[in-house]
Amino acid sequence: MQPTIRQLQHFIALAETGQVSRAALRCHVSQSAMTASLQALEKVLGLPLFTRQAAGVRLTTEGLRFLHNAQRIVRSLEEAVDDVRTVPVGVQGKVRIGLTETVSAYLMPRLLPAVRRKFPQLEVVCIERERQETEDALLAGRLDFALMLASNLSDHPDLQCETLLRSVRQFWASHEHPLIQQERVCLAEIAAQPYLLLDMDEHLTTVERFWSRHALRPQVCLQSRSIEAVRSLVAAGQGVTILSDLVYRPWSLEGQRIARRPISDEVPSMDVGLVWSRRYNPQEAWQALIAFLRDTISS
């Protein structure tokens, strides 16, 4: 007997929300139906996937390993359905797309396969570089356009930017952290906590701006270029951080849960933009591709 797709979807929903009530709401089923589905899944597999706690659930070691495979299976099914429903567009040629680190890591794994299904005759070349290198390549005509974080884009008069996605920044902490009991958290409360600072894609510049605007400074206990290190330490209760929903995952690699809460003070969103040079406007040559990227990313 094999698990059903519905059981996998229920399992993923519970793994990502940490609570049966929230998982049931996401999947549009009753809590009893959700519980029965997960119990049936554990019976099929012959092992527990969660440990039950007062505040929710926690993945077991086997549950964490199964989560990665379940997500891959459901994602493959979604891609298969998209592939059948997608009407290919006969655009031909070679398009050179610049990327910065965050976009490459968190958007392209799902975006690039969708582009290739939609435009099977198009040669897509993606090039990841630092922001300044990407801007220089756009201005020199070595890239047709770029997908990058818009917040730190220079004010060069020949660079144009259209924001495609605004990803809210929120407070991250372990599920047991006292501030997670609040509906919202203010920056002054966060500043009093050991802070885990991500040094990725010019994030330091953005962080400095919003902390300075409120005349506060976080107590940085670790600065790292590894988002997985930050996730693991947050989940283990070794510090807190502020990061965007685009990079959020509810579990660390060790299977410990990460919770998030809105921030009551004004904190800028992380914006992903389509950037091009006025000297080499791509809108006409790649109109269909850009429209597809705009719709796919914004949705």
Coordinates of C-alpha atoms in Angstrom, one line a residue:
M1 CA 0.0 0.0 0.0
Q2 CA 1.4 3.4 -1.0
P3 CA 0.7 6.9 0.4
T4 CA -1.8 9.0 -1.6
I5 CA -1.1 12.4 -3.0
R6 CA -3.7 13.9 -0.7
Q7 CA -1.9 12.4 2.3
L8 CA 1.4 13.9 1.1
Q9 CA -0.3 17.3 0.7
H10 CA -1.7 17.0 4.3
F11 CA 1.7 16.0 5.7
I12 CA 3.4 18.9 4.0
A13 CA 0.8 21.4 5.2
L14 CA 1.2 20.2 8.8
A15 CA 5.0 20.2 8.5
E16 CA 4.9 23.8 7.2
T17 CA 2.4 25.2 9.7
G18 CA 3.2 23.1 12.8
Q19 CA -0.4 22.9 13.9
V20 CA -3.3 20.6 12.8
S21 CA -5.8 23.5 12.9
R22 CA -3.7 25.6 10.5
A23 CA -2.9 22.7 8.2
A24 CA -6.6 21.7 8.0
L25 CA -7.5 25.3 7.2
R26 CA -5.0 25.4 4.4
C27 CA -6.2 22.1 2.9
H28 CA -9.9 23.0 3.3
V29 CA -10.6 19.9 5.5
S30 CA -11.8 19.4 9.0
Q31 CA -9.2 18.9 11.8
S32 CA -10.5 15.3 12.4
A33 CA -10.1 14.5 8.7
M34 CA -6.5 16.0 8.8
T35 CA -5.6 13.9 11.8
A36 CA -7.1 10.7 10.3
S37 CA -5.2 11.3 7.1
L38 CA -1.9 11.8 8.9
Q39 CA -2.4 8.7 11.1
A40 CA -3.2 6.7 8.0
L41 CA 0.1 7.9 6.4
E42 CA 2.1 7.0 9.5
K43 CA 0.5 3.6 9.5
V44 CA 1.4 3.0 5.8
L45 CA 5.0 4.0 6.5
G46 CA 5.2 2.1 9.7
L47 CA 6.9 4.9 11.7
P48 CA 6.0 8.3 13.4
L49 CA 6.6 11.4 11.4
F50 CA 5.8 13.9 14.2
T51 CA 6.2 14.2 17.9
R52 CA 3.2 15.9 19.5
Q53 CA 3.8 18.9 21.7
A54 CA 1.6 21.3 23.6
A55 CA 2.2 24.1 21.1
G56 CA 1.9 21.9 18.0
V57 CA 4.1 19.2 16.4
R58 CA 7.7 18.6 15.7
L59 CA 9.1 16.5 12.9
T60 CA 11.0 13.4 13.8
T61 CA 14.3 12.6 12.1
E62 CA 12.4 10.3 9.7
G63 CA 9.7 12.9 9.2
L64 CA 12.2 15.5 8.2
R65 CA 13.8 13.1 5.7
F66 CA 10.3 12.2 4.3
L67 CA 9.3 15.8 4.1
H68 CA 12.0 16.6 1.5
N69 CA 10.9 13.6 -0.6
A70 CA 7.2 14.4 -0.2
Q71 CA 7.8 18.0 -1.4
R72 CA 9.8 16.8 -4.4
I73 CA 7.0 14.4 -5.3
V74 CA 4.2 17.0 -5.0
R75 CA 6.3 19.5 -6.9
S76 CA 6.9 17.1 -9.7
L77 CA 3.2 16.4 -9.9
E78 CA 2.5 20.2 -10.1
E79 CA 5.1 20.6 -12.8
A80 CA 3.6 17.7 -14.8
V81 CA 0.2 19.3 -14.6
D82 CA 1.6 22.7 -15.6
D83 CA 3.5 21.0 -18.5
V84 CA 0.3 19.5 -19.9
R85 CA -1.7 22.8 -19.5
T86 CA 1.1 25.1 -20.8
V87 CA 0.7 26.2 -24.4
P88 CA 4.2 26.6 -25.8
V89 CA 5.2 29.9 -27.4
G90 CA 7.5 29.7 -30.5
V91 CA 9.9 32.5 -29.4
Q92 CA 13.4 31.7 -30.7
G93 CA 16.8 33.1 -30.0
K94 CA 19.1 33.4 -27.0
V95 CA 18.2 35.5 -24.0
R96 CA 20.8 36.4 -21.4
I97 CA 19.3 37.0 -17.9
G98 CA 21.3 38.4 -15.0
L99 CA 20.6 37.2 -11.5
T100 CA 21.7 38.2 -8.0
E101 CA 22.2 35.6 -5.3
T102 CA 18.8 35.7 -3.6
V103 CA 16.9 35.5 -6.8
S104 CA 19.0 32.7 -8.1
A105 CA 18.5 30.6 -4.9
Y106 CA 14.9 31.2 -4.2
L107 CA 13.1 32.0 -7.4
M108 CA 15.0 30.3 -10.2
P109 CA 14.6 26.6 -9.2
R110 CA 10.8 26.8 -10.0
L111 CA 10.9 29.8 -12.4
L112 CA 13.5 28.4 -14.9
P113 CA 11.7 25.1 -15.6
A114 CA 8.4 27.0 -16.1
V115 CA 10.1 29.3 -18.6
R116 CA 11.6 26.3 -20.5
R117 CA 8.2 24.6 -20.7
K118 CA 6.6 27.8 -22.0
F119 CA 9.4 28.7 -24.5
P120 CA 10.9 25.4 -25.6
Q121 CA 12.7 26.9 -28.6
L122 CA 14.3 29.7 -26.6
E123 CA 17.9 29.4 -25.3
V124 CA 17.9 30.8 -21.8
V125 CA 21.3 31.7 -20.3
C126 CA 21.2 32.8 -16.6
I127 CA 24.3 34.5 -15.1
E128 CA 24.6 35.1 -11.4
R129 CA 26.8 38.0 -10.3
E130 CA 27.1 40.7 -7.6
R131 CA 24.8 43.7 -8.1
Q132 CA 27.5 46.0 -9.4
E133 CA 28.7 43.5 -11.9
T134 CA 25.2 42.8 -13.1
E135 CA 24.5 46.5 -13.5
D136 CA 27.7 47.0 -15.5
A137 CA 26.8 44.1 -17.8
L138 CA 23.4 45.6 -18.4
L139 CA 24.8 48.9 -19.3
A140 CA 27.4 47.3 -21.6
G141 CA 24.8 45.2 -23.4
R142 CA 26.2 41.9 -22.2
L143 CA 22.8 41.0 -20.5
D144 CA 19.3 41.5 -22.0
F145 CA 17.8 42.2 -18.6
A146 CA 18.2 41.0 -15.0
L147 CA 16.1 39.8 -12.0
M148 CA 17.6 41.3 -8.9
L149 CA 16.8 42.9 -5.5
A150 CA 15.6 46.4 -6.3
S151 CA 16.3 48.0 -2.9
N152 CA 20.1 48.6 -3.4
L153 CA 19.9 49.3 -7.2
S154 CA 22.1 52.3 -8.1
D155 CA 20.5 55.5 -9.4
H156 CA 22.2 55.3 -12.8
P157 CA 20.0 57.2 -15.3
D158 CA 20.2 54.5 -17.9
L159 CA 18.9 51.7 -15.6
Q160 CA 15.2 51.0 -15.5
C161 CA 13.4 48.8 -12.9
E162 CA 9.9 47.3 -12.6
T163 CA 9.1 45.7 -9.3
L164 CA 7.6 42.3 -9.7
L165 CA 7.4 41.0 -6.1
R166 CA 7.3 42.6 -2.7
S167 CA 8.3 40.1 0.0
V168 CA 7.4 41.2 3.6
R169 CA 10.1 41.0 6.2
Q170 CA 9.1 39.5 9.5
F171 CA 10.6 38.5 12.9
W172 CA 12.0 34.9 13.1
A173 CA 12.5 33.0 16.3
S174 CA 12.3 29.5 17.6
H175 CA 8.7 28.3 18.3
E176 CA 9.4 28.4 22.1
H177 CA 10.7 32.0 22.1
P178 CA 8.7 34.3 24.4
L179 CA 8.2 37.0 21.7
I180 CA 6.5 34.4 19.5
Q181 CA 3.6 34.5 21.9
Q182 CA 2.8 38.0 20.8
E183 CA 0.8 38.8 17.7
R184 CA 3.3 41.5 16.7
V185 CA 6.8 42.4 17.8
C186 CA 8.5 45.8 17.8
L187 CA 12.1 46.5 16.8
A188 CA 13.0 47.7 20.4
E189 CA 12.1 44.2 21.7
I190 CA 14.1 42.5 18.9
A191 CA 17.1 44.8 19.6
A192 CA 17.2 43.4 23.1
Q193 CA 17.7 39.8 21.8
P194 CA 20.9 38.0 20.5
Y195 CA 20.7 38.7 16.8
L196 CA 21.7 36.5 13.9
L197 CA 22.7 38.7 10.9
L198 CA 22.6 37.3 7.4
D199 CA 25.3 38.8 5.1
M200 CA 23.9 37.9 1.7
D201 CA 23.1 39.9 -1.5
E202 CA 23.8 43.3 0.2
H203 CA 21.4 42.5 3.1
L204 CA 23.7 44.3 5.5
T205 CA 23.0 47.6 3.7
T206 CA 19.3 47.2 4.0
V207 CA 19.5 46.1 7.7
E208 CA 21.6 49.2 8.5
R209 CA 19.0 51.5 6.9
F210 CA 15.9 50.3 8.8
W211 CA 17.7 49.9 12.2
S212 CA 19.2 53.4 11.9
R213 CA 15.9 54.9 10.9
H214 CA 14.5 53.8 14.3
A215 CA 17.7 54.8 16.2
L216 CA 18.3 51.2 17.2
R217 CA 21.0 48.7 16.8
P218 CA 20.7 44.9 17.1
Q219 CA 23.0 42.8 19.4
V220 CA 24.7 40.8 16.7
C221 CA 26.0 37.5 18.1
L222 CA 26.7 35.9 14.7
Q223 CA 27.2 37.3 11.1
S224 CA 27.1 34.7 8.4
R225 CA 26.7 34.3 4.6
S226 CA 25.0 31.0 5.2
I227 CA 21.2 31.2 5.5
E228 CA 21.1 27.6 6.6
A229 CA 23.3 28.4 9.5
V230 CA 21.0 31.3 10.5
R231 CA 18.0 29.1 10.1
S232 CA 19.5 26.3 12.3
L233 CA 20.6 28.7 15.0
V234 CA 17.2 30.5 15.1
A235 CA 15.4 27.2 15.3
A236 CA 17.7 26.0 18.1
G237 CA 16.9 29.2 20.1
Q238 CA 20.4 30.7 19.8
G239 CA 19.2 34.0 18.5
V240 CA 16.5 35.8 16.4
T241 CA 16.5 37.5 13.1
I242 CA 14.5 39.6 10.6
L243 CA 14.2 38.1 7.1
S244 CA 11.7 38.1 4.2
D245 CA 8.9 35.6 3.5
L246 CA 10.6 34.7 0.2
V247 CA 13.4 32.9 2.1
Y248 CA 11.3 31.5 4.9
R249 CA 11.2 27.8 5.6
P250 CA 9.3 26.5 8.7
W251 CA 12.0 23.9 9.6
S252 CA 15.7 23.9 10.0
L253 CA 17.8 21.1 8.5
E254 CA 17.8 19.5 11.9
G255 CA 14.0 19.4 12.0
Q256 CA 13.5 22.2 14.6
R257 CA 10.7 24.6 13.9
I258 CA 11.0 28.3 13.0
A259 CA 8.2 30.7 13.8
R260 CA 7.6 34.2 12.5
R261 CA 5.6 37.2 13.5
P262 CA 4.8 40.6 11.9
I263 CA 6.8 43.6 13.0
S264 CA 4.9 46.6 14.3
D265 CA 7.5 49.2 13.2
E266 CA 8.0 50.1 9.6
V267 CA 10.5 47.7 7.9
P268 CA 10.9 47.7 4.1
S269 CA 9.9 44.7 2.1
M270 CA 12.4 42.8 0.0
D271 CA 11.6 43.7 -3.6
V272 CA 12.5 41.7 -6.6
G273 CA 12.7 43.7 -9.8
L274 CA 13.1 43.3 -13.5
V275 CA 16.0 45.6 -14.4
W276 CA 17.2 46.7 -17.9
S277 CA 19.2 49.4 -19.6
R278 CA 17.6 52.2 -21.6
R279 CA 20.4 51.7 -24.1
Y280 CA 19.2 48.1 -24.9
N281 CA 15.5 48.0 -24.1
P282 CA 14.4 44.4 -24.1
Q283 CA 10.7 45.0 -24.0
E284 CA 10.1 44.6 -27.7
A285 CA 12.4 41.7 -28.4
W286 CA 11.4 39.7 -25.3
Q287 CA 7.8 41.0 -24.8
A288 CA 6.2 37.6 -24.4
L289 CA 8.9 36.3 -22.1
I290 CA 8.8 39.4 -19.9
A291 CA 5.0 39.2 -19.7
F292 CA 5.3 35.5 -18.6
L293 CA 7.9 36.4 -15.9
R294 CA 5.8 39.2 -14.7
D295 CA 2.7 37.0 -14.3
T296 CA 4.6 34.0 -12.8
I297 CA 6.6 35.9 -10.3
S298 CA 3.8 38.2 -9.1
S299 CA 1.5 35.2 -8.6

